[in-house]
Coordinates of C-alpha atoms and ligand atoms in Angstrom, one line a residue:
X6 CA 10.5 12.6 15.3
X7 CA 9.5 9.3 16.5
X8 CA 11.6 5.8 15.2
X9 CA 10.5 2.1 15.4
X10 CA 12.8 -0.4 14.8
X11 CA 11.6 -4.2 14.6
X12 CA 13.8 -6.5 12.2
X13 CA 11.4 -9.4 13.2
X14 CA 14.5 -12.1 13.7
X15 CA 12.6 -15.2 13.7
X16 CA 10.2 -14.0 10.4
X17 CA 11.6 -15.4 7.3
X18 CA 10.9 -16.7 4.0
X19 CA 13.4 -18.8 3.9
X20 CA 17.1 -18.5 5.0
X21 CA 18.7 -17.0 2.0
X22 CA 16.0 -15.1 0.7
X23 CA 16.8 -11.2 0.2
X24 CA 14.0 -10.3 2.4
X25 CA 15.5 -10.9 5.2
X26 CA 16.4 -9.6 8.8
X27 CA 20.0 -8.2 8.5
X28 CA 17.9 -5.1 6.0
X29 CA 17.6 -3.4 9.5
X30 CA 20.1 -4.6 10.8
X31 CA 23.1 -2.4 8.8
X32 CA 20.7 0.4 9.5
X33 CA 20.5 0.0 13.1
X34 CA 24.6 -0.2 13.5
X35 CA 24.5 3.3 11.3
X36 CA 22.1 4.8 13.1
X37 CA 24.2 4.1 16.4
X38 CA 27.5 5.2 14.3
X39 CA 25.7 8.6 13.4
X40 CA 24.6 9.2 16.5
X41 CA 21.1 9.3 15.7
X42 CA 19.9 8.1 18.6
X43 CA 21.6 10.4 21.1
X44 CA 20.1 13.7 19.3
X45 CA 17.2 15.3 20.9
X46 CA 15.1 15.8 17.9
X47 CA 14.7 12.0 17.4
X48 CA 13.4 9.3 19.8
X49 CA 13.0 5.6 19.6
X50 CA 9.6 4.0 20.8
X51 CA 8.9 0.1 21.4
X52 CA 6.9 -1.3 18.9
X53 CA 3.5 -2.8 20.1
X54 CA 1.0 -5.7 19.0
X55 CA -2.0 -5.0 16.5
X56 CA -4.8 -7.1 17.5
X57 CA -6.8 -9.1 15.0
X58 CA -9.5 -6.8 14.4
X59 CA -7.0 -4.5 13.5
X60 CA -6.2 -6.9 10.6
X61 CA -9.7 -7.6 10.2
X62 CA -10.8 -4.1 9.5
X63 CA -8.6 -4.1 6.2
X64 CA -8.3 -7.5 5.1
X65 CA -10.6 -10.6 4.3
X66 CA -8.1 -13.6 5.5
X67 CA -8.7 -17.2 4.4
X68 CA -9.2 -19.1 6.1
X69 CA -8.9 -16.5 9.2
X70 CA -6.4 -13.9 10.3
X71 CA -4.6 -16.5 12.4
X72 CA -3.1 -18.4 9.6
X73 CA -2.1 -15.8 7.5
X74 CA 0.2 -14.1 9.7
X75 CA 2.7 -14.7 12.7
X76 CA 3.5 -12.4 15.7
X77 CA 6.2 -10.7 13.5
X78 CA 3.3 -9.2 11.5
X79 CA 2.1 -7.8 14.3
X80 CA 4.7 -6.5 15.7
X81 CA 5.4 -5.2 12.7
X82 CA 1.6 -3.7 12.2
X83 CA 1.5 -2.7 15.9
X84 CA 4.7 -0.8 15.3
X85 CA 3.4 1.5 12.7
X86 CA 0.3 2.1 15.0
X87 CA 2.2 2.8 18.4
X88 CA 4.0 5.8 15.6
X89 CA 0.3 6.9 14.8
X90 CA -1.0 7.4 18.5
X91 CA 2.0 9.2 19.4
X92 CA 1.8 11.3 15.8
X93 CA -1.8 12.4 16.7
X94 CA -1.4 12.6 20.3
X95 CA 1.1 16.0 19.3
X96 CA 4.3 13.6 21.1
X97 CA 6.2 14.0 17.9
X98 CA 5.5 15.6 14.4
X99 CA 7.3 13.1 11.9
X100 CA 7.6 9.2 12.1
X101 CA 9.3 6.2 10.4
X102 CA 8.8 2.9 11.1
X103 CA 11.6 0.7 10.3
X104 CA 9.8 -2.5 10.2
X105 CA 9.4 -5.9 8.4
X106 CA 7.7 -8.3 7.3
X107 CA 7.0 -5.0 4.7
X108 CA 3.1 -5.0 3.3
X109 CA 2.1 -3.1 0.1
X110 CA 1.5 -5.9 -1.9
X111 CA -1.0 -7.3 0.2
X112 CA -4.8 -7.4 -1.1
X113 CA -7.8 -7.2 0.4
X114 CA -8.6 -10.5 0.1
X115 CA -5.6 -12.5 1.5
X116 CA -5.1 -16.3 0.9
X117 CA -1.3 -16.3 1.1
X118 CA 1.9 -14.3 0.7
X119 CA 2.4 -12.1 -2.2
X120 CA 5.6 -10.4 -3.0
X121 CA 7.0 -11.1 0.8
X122 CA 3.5 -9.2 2.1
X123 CA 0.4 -10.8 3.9
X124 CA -0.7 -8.1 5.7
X125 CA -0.9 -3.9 4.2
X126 CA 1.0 -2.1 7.2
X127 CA -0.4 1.0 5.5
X128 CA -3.6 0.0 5.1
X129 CA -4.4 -1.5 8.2
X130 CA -2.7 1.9 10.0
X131 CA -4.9 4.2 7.9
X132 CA -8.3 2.6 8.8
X133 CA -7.0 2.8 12.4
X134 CA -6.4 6.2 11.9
X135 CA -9.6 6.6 10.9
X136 CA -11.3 4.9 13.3
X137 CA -9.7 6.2 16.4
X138 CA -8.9 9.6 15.2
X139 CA -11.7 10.3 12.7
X140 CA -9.3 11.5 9.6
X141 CA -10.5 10.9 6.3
X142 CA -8.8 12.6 3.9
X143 CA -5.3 10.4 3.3
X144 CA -2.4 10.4 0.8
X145 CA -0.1 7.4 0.7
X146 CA 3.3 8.2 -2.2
X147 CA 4.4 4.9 -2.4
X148 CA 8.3 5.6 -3.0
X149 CA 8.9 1.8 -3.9
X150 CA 10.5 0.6 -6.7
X151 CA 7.4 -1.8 -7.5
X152 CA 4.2 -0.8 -7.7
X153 CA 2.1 -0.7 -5.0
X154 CA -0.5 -3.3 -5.8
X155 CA -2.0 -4.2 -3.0
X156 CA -2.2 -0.6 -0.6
X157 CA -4.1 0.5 -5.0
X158 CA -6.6 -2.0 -4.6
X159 CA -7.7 -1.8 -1.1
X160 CA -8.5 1.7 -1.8
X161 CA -9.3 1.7 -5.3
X162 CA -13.1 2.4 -4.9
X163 CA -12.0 5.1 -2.1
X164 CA -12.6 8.5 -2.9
X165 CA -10.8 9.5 0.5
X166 CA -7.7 7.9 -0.4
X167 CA -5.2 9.4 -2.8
X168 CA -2.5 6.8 -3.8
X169 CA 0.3 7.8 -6.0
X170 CA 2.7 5.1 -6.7
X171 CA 6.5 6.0 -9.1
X172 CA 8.2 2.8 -9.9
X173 CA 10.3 0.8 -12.5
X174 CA 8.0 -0.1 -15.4
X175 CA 5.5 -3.1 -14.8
X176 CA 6.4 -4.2 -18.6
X177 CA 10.1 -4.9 -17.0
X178 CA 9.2 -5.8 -12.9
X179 CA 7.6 -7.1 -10.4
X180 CA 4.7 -7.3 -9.8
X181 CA 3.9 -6.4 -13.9
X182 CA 1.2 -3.8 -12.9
X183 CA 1.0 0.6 -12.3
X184 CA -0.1 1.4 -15.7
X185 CA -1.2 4.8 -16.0
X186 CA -4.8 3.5 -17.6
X187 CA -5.5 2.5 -13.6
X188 CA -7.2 5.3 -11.8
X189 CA -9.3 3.9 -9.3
X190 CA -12.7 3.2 -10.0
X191 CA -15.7 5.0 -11.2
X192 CA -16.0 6.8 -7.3
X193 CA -12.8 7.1 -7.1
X194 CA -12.1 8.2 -10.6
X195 CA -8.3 9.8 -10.6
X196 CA -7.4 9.1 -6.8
X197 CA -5.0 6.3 -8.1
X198 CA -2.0 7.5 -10.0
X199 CA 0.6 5.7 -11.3
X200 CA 4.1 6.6 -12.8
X201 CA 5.8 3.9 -14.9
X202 CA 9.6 4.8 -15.1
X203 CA 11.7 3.7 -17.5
X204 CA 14.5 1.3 -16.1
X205 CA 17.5 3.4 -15.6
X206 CA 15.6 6.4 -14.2
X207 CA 18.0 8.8 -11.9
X208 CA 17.8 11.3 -9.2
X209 CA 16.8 13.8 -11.9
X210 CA 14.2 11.8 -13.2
X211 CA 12.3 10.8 -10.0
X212 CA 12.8 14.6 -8.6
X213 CA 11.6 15.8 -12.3
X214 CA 8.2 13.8 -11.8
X215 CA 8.0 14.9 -7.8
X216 CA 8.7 18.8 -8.3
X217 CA 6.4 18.4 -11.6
X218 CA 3.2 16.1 -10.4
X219 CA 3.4 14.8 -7.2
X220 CA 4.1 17.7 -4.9
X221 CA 1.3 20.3 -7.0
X222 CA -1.3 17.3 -6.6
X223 CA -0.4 17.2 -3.1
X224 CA -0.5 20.6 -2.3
X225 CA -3.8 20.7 -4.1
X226 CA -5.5 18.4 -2.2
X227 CA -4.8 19.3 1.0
X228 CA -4.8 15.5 2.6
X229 CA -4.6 15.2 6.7
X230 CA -2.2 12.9 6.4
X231 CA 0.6 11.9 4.3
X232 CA 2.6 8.4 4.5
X233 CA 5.3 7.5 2.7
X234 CA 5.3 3.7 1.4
X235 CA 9.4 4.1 1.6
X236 CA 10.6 1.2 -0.1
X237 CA 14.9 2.1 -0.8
X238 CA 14.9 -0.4 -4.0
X239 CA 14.9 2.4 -6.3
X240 CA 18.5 2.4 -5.3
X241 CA 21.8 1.7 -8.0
X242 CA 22.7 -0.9 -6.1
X243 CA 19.7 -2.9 -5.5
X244 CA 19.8 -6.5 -6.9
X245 CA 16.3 -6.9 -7.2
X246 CA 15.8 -3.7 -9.8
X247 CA 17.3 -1.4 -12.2
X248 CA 16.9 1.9 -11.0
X249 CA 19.6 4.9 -10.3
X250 CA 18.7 6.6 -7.1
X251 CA 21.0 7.6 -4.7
X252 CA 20.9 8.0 -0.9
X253 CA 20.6 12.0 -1.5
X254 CA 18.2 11.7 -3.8
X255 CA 16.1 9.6 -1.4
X256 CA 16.7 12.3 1.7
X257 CA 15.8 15.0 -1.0
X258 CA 12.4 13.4 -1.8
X259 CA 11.7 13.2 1.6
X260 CA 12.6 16.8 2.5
X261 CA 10.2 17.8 -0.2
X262 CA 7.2 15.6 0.4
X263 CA 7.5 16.0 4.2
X264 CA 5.2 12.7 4.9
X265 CA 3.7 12.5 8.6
X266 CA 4.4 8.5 8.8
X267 CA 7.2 6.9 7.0
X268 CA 6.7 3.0 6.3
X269 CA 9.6 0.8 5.4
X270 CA 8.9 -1.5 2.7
X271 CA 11.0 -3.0 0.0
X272 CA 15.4 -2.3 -0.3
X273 CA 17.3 -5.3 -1.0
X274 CA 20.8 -4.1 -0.6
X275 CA 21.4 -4.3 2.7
X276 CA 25.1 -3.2 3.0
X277 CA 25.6 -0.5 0.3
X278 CA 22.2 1.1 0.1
X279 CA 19.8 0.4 3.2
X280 CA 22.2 1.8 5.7
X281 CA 22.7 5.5 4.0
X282 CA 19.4 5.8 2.5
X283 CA 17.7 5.0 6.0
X284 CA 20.2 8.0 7.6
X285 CA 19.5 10.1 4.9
X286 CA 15.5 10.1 5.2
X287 CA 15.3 10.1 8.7
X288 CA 18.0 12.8 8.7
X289 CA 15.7 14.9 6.2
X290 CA 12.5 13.8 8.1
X291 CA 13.6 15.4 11.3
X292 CA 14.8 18.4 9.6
X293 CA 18.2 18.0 10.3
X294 CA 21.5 18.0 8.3
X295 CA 22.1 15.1 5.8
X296 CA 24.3 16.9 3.5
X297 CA 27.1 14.1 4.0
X298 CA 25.7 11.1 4.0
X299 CA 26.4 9.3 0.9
X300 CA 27.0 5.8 0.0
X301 CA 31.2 5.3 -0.4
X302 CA 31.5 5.0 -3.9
X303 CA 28.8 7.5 -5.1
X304 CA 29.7 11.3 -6.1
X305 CA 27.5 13.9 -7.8
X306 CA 27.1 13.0 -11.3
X307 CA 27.9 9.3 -11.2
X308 CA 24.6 8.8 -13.5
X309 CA 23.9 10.6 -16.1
X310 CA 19.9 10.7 -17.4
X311 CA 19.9 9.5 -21.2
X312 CA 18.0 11.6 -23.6
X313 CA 15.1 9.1 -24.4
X314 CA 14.6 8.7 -20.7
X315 CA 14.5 12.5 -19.8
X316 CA 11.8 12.9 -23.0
X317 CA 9.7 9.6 -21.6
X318 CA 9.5 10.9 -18.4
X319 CA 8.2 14.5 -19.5
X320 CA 5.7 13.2 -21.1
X321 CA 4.2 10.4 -18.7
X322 CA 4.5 13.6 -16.4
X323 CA 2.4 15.7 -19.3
X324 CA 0.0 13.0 -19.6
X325 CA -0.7 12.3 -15.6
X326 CA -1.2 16.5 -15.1
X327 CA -4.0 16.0 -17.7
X328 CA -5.6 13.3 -15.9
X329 CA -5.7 15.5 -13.0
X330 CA -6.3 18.2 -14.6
X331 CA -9.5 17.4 -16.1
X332 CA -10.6 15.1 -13.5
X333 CA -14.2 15.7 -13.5
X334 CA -14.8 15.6 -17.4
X335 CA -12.8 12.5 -17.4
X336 CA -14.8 10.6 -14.5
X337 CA -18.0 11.8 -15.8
X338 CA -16.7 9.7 -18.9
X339 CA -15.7 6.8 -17.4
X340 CA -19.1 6.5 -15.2
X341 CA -21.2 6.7 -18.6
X342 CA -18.2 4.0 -20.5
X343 CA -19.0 1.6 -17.5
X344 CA -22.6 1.9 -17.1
X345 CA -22.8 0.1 -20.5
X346 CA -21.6 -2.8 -18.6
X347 CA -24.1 -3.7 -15.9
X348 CA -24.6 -6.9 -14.9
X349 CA -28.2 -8.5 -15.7
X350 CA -29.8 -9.5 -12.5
X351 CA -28.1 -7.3 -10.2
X352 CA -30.1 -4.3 -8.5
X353 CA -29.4 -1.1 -9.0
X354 CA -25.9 0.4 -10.1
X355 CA -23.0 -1.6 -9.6
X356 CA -19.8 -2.0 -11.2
X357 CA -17.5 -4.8 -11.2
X358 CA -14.3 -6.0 -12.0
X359 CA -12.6 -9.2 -12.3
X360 CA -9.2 -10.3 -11.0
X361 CA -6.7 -12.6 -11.3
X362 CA -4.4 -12.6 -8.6
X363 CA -1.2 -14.6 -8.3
X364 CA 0.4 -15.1 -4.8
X365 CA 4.3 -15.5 -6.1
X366 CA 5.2 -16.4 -2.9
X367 CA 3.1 -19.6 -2.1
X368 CA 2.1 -20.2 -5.9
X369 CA -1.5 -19.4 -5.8
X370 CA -4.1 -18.2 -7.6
X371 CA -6.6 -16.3 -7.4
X372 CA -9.7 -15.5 -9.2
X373 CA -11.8 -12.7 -8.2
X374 CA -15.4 -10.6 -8.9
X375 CA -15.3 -7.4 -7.4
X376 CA -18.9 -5.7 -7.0
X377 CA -19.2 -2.2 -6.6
X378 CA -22.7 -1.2 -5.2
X379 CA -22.5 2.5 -6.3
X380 CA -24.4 5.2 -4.4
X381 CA -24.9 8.7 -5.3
X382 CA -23.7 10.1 -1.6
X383 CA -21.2 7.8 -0.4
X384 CA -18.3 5.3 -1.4
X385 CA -20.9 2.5 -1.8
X386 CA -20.3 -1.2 -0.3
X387 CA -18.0 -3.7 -2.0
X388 CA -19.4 -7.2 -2.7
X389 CA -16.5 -10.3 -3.4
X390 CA -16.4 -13.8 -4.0
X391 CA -12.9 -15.3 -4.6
X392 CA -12.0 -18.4 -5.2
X393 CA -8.2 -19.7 -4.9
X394 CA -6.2 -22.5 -5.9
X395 CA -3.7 -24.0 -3.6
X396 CA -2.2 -27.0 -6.5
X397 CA -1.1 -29.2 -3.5
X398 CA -4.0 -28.1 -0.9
X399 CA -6.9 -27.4 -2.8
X400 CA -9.3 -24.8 -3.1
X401 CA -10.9 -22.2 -1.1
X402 CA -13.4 -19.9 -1.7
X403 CA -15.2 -17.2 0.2
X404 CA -17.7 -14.2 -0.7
X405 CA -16.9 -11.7 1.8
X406 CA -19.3 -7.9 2.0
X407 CA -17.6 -5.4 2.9
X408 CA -19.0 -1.4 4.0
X409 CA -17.1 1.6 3.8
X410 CA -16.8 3.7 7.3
X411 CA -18.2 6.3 5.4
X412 CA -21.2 4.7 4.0
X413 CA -24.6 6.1 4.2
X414 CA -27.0 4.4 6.5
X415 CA -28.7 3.0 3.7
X416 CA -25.9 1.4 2.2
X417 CA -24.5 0.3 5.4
X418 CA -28.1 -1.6 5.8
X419 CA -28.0 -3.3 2.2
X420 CA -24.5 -4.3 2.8
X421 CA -25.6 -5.9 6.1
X422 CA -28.0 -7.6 3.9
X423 CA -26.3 -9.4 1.6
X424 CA -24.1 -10.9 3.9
X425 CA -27.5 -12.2 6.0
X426 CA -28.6 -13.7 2.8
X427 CA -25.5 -14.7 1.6
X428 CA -25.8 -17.0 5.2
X429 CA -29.2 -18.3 3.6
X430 CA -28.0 -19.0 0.0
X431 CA -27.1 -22.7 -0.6
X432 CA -24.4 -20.9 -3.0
X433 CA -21.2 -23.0 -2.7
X434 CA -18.5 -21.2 -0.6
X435 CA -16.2 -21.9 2.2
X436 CA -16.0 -19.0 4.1
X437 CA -18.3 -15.7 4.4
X438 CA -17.4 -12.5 5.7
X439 CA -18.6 -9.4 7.1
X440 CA -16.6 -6.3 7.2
X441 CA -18.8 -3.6 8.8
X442 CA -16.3 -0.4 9.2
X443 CA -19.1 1.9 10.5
X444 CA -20.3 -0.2 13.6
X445 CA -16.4 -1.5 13.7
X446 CA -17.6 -5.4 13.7
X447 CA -15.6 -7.8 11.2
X448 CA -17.8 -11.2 10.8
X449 CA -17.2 -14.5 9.4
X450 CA -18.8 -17.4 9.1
X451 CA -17.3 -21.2 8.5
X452 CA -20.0 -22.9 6.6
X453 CA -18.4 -26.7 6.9
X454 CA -18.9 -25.9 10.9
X455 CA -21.7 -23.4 10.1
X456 CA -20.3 -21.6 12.7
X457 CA -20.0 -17.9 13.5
X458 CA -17.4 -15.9 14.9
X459 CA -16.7 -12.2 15.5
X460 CA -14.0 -9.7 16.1
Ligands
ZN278 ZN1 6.0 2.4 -5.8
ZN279 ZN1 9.9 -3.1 -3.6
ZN280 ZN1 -24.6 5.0 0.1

């Protein structure tokens, strides 16, 4: 089993804010106390440095990727992809990377900081997978106590993708989203699933809905590849959330799901939580012994499930099975629903969304039309424009195109298209991008400069 460790020292929010270095830090000094590091099973590799086409390939940055990240973020990116090489080059057969600034609430489009993420580690390390290695068929379980907004929508039109997210209620968190109405979108229909729990949820709970839905589904659909968005703020002590999970329960999940690629991402409790939770997954990962590690003041039946929660549970588990269940009616619904909502003037089949998106961190906001350029035989390409509001800097706004890696040649062509003639258009927008995944070539043009430039 392969580690990374990169607690990105000079990467902050600000000085007191609970994302902050000192989360690896307690785990590094247990890891050394256990003896982790000395055990043959598990070795420790260097983090490297993602390049900005890396970056590019996922996300549309405004202004560019330069300013939207610092060398943390690509440490912390590069980290997760040096774990990748050596997890499909056969040199190990399970990895975690411990690394921060964490990412799955990162969009697509990116025009600041959103829940302490820029930049989706995940994302960007599955469309490098994809690219290098040629796998396709992926399955993120984000294990995070918020919903993983960001890593949903970059592949919510991706029928590849299966993203299962469990966490607290959006009604009563961060970031108020992970409803079990979202999906994924009409070519994606049922490759999102989300599992609201009620605040309060337990081992049992969470280990209820993962023996009940998320390890049949998993089993069912066979992905290449499963990664593990393993954020420990599920945990009783966390001061960010209200959940009751417990280092075991975390090292049990993670027995049971058995992900290729572990990914830190959220845990606020750096002294009573991070430390035993971390031990305890990469313990189960590499198939060793975790039977003892436990926070000091926990002891088997410390939490007891309440009734109502135990019932809710069973039944957003009933509910989800059906979805899956009867997938293809359901999506065969859904297409005909939307198709009453085509947009007058647009060619062809396309569906489209709109988006408000609000950047917590840096106070901004977002407006966004999604287009959807459905094809019968692949994904389809993705049309945006976006427009944010900075208050004290402005606006910004950008139309960016972007084209599946597995798009068929003719949509790859008409993707390639609308960016060309969204160059000619006198339409008002900042920036304009091109994210071509097949030919691996991520444009953008500055139309104050009217200037070019490529990666
Ligand atoms: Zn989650
Ligand atoms: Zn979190
Ligand atoms: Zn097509």
């Amino acid at each position: 089993m392969g580690l990374v460790f990169f607690p990105a020292f000079d990467w902050a929010i600000s000085p007191t804010h609970p994302e902050r270095e000192e989360r690896l830090l307690y785990t590094k000094d247990q890891i050394f106390e256990e003896g982790l590091l000395d055990l043959p099973e598990i070795v420790e590799y260097k983090a490297g440095v993602a390049t900005l086409k890396d970056i590019a390939r996922v996300h549309f940055c405004v202004p560019d990727v330069k300013s939207q990240i610092t060398d943390a973020h690509l440490i912390a990116v590069g980290g997760c992809l040096v774990l990748a090489d050596a997890l499909l080059k056969g040199e190990i057969t399970k990895a975690f990377a411990l690394v921060r600034p964490p990412g799955h609430h990162a969009m697509r489009v990116v025009h600041g900081n959103r829940g302490f993420c820029n930049i989706n580690n995940e994302a960007i390390m599955i469309e490098y997978l994809r690219k290098k290695y040629g796998l396709r068929k992926i399955a993120v379980v984000d294990t995070d106590v918020h919903h993983g907004d960001g890593t949903q929508e970059i592949f919510y039109h991706d029928p590849d993708v299966l993203f299962i997210s469990f966490h607290q209620d959006g009604r009563t968190l961060y970031p108020g989203s992970g409803f079990t109405h979202e999906l994924g979108g009409p070519g994606a229909f049922a490759r999102t699933l989300n599992v609201p729990l009620l605040p309060g949820t337990t081992d049992e709970g969470i280990h209820y809905v993962l023996d009940n839905l998320i390890l049949p589904i998993l089993k069912e659909w066979q992905p290449e590849l499963v990664i593990n968005s393993a954020g420990q703020d599920n945990h009783y002590t966390d001061p960010l959330a209200n959940m009751r999970f417990s280092a075991q329960g975390y090292a049990r999940l993670n027995e049971k799901i058995s992900p290729d690629i572990a990914v830190l991402e959220g845990g606020y409790a750096i002294e009573t939580a991070l430390p035993y939770v971390n031990v305890g997954i990469i313990l189960a990962m590499a198939g060793l012994d975790y039977s003892h590690v436990k926070e000091p003041d926990y002891y088997p039946g410390k939490f007891k499930e309440s009734a109502e929660c135990v019932q809710y549970t069973r039944n957003l588990v009933r509910q989800l099975r059906e979805v899956w269940e009867r997938q293809e009616e359901l999506a065969a619904k859904h297409r005909a629903e939307e198709g009453k909502f085509r947009l007058r003037g647009e060619p062809g089949n396309v569906y489209q969304k709109y988006k408000h998106i609000y950047y917590d961190t840096d106070q901004i906001e977002e407006e966004q039309h999604e287009t959807v350029h459905l094809c019968p035989v692949c994904p389809g390409y993705l049309t945006i424009s976006s427009t944010a509001n900075r208050g004290w800097s402005g606006r910004a706004s950008a139309f960016a195109v972007s084209i599946p890696l597995y798009a068929c040649p003719k949509c790859q062509e008409e993707g390639r298209r609308a960016y060309a003639k969204a160059l000619d258009s006198k339409r008002n927008h900042d920036f304009i991008y091109l994210q071509d995944k097949p030919l691996d070539e991520y444009r953008r043009f500055d139309c104050a400069r009217k200037q070019e430039s490529s990666l």
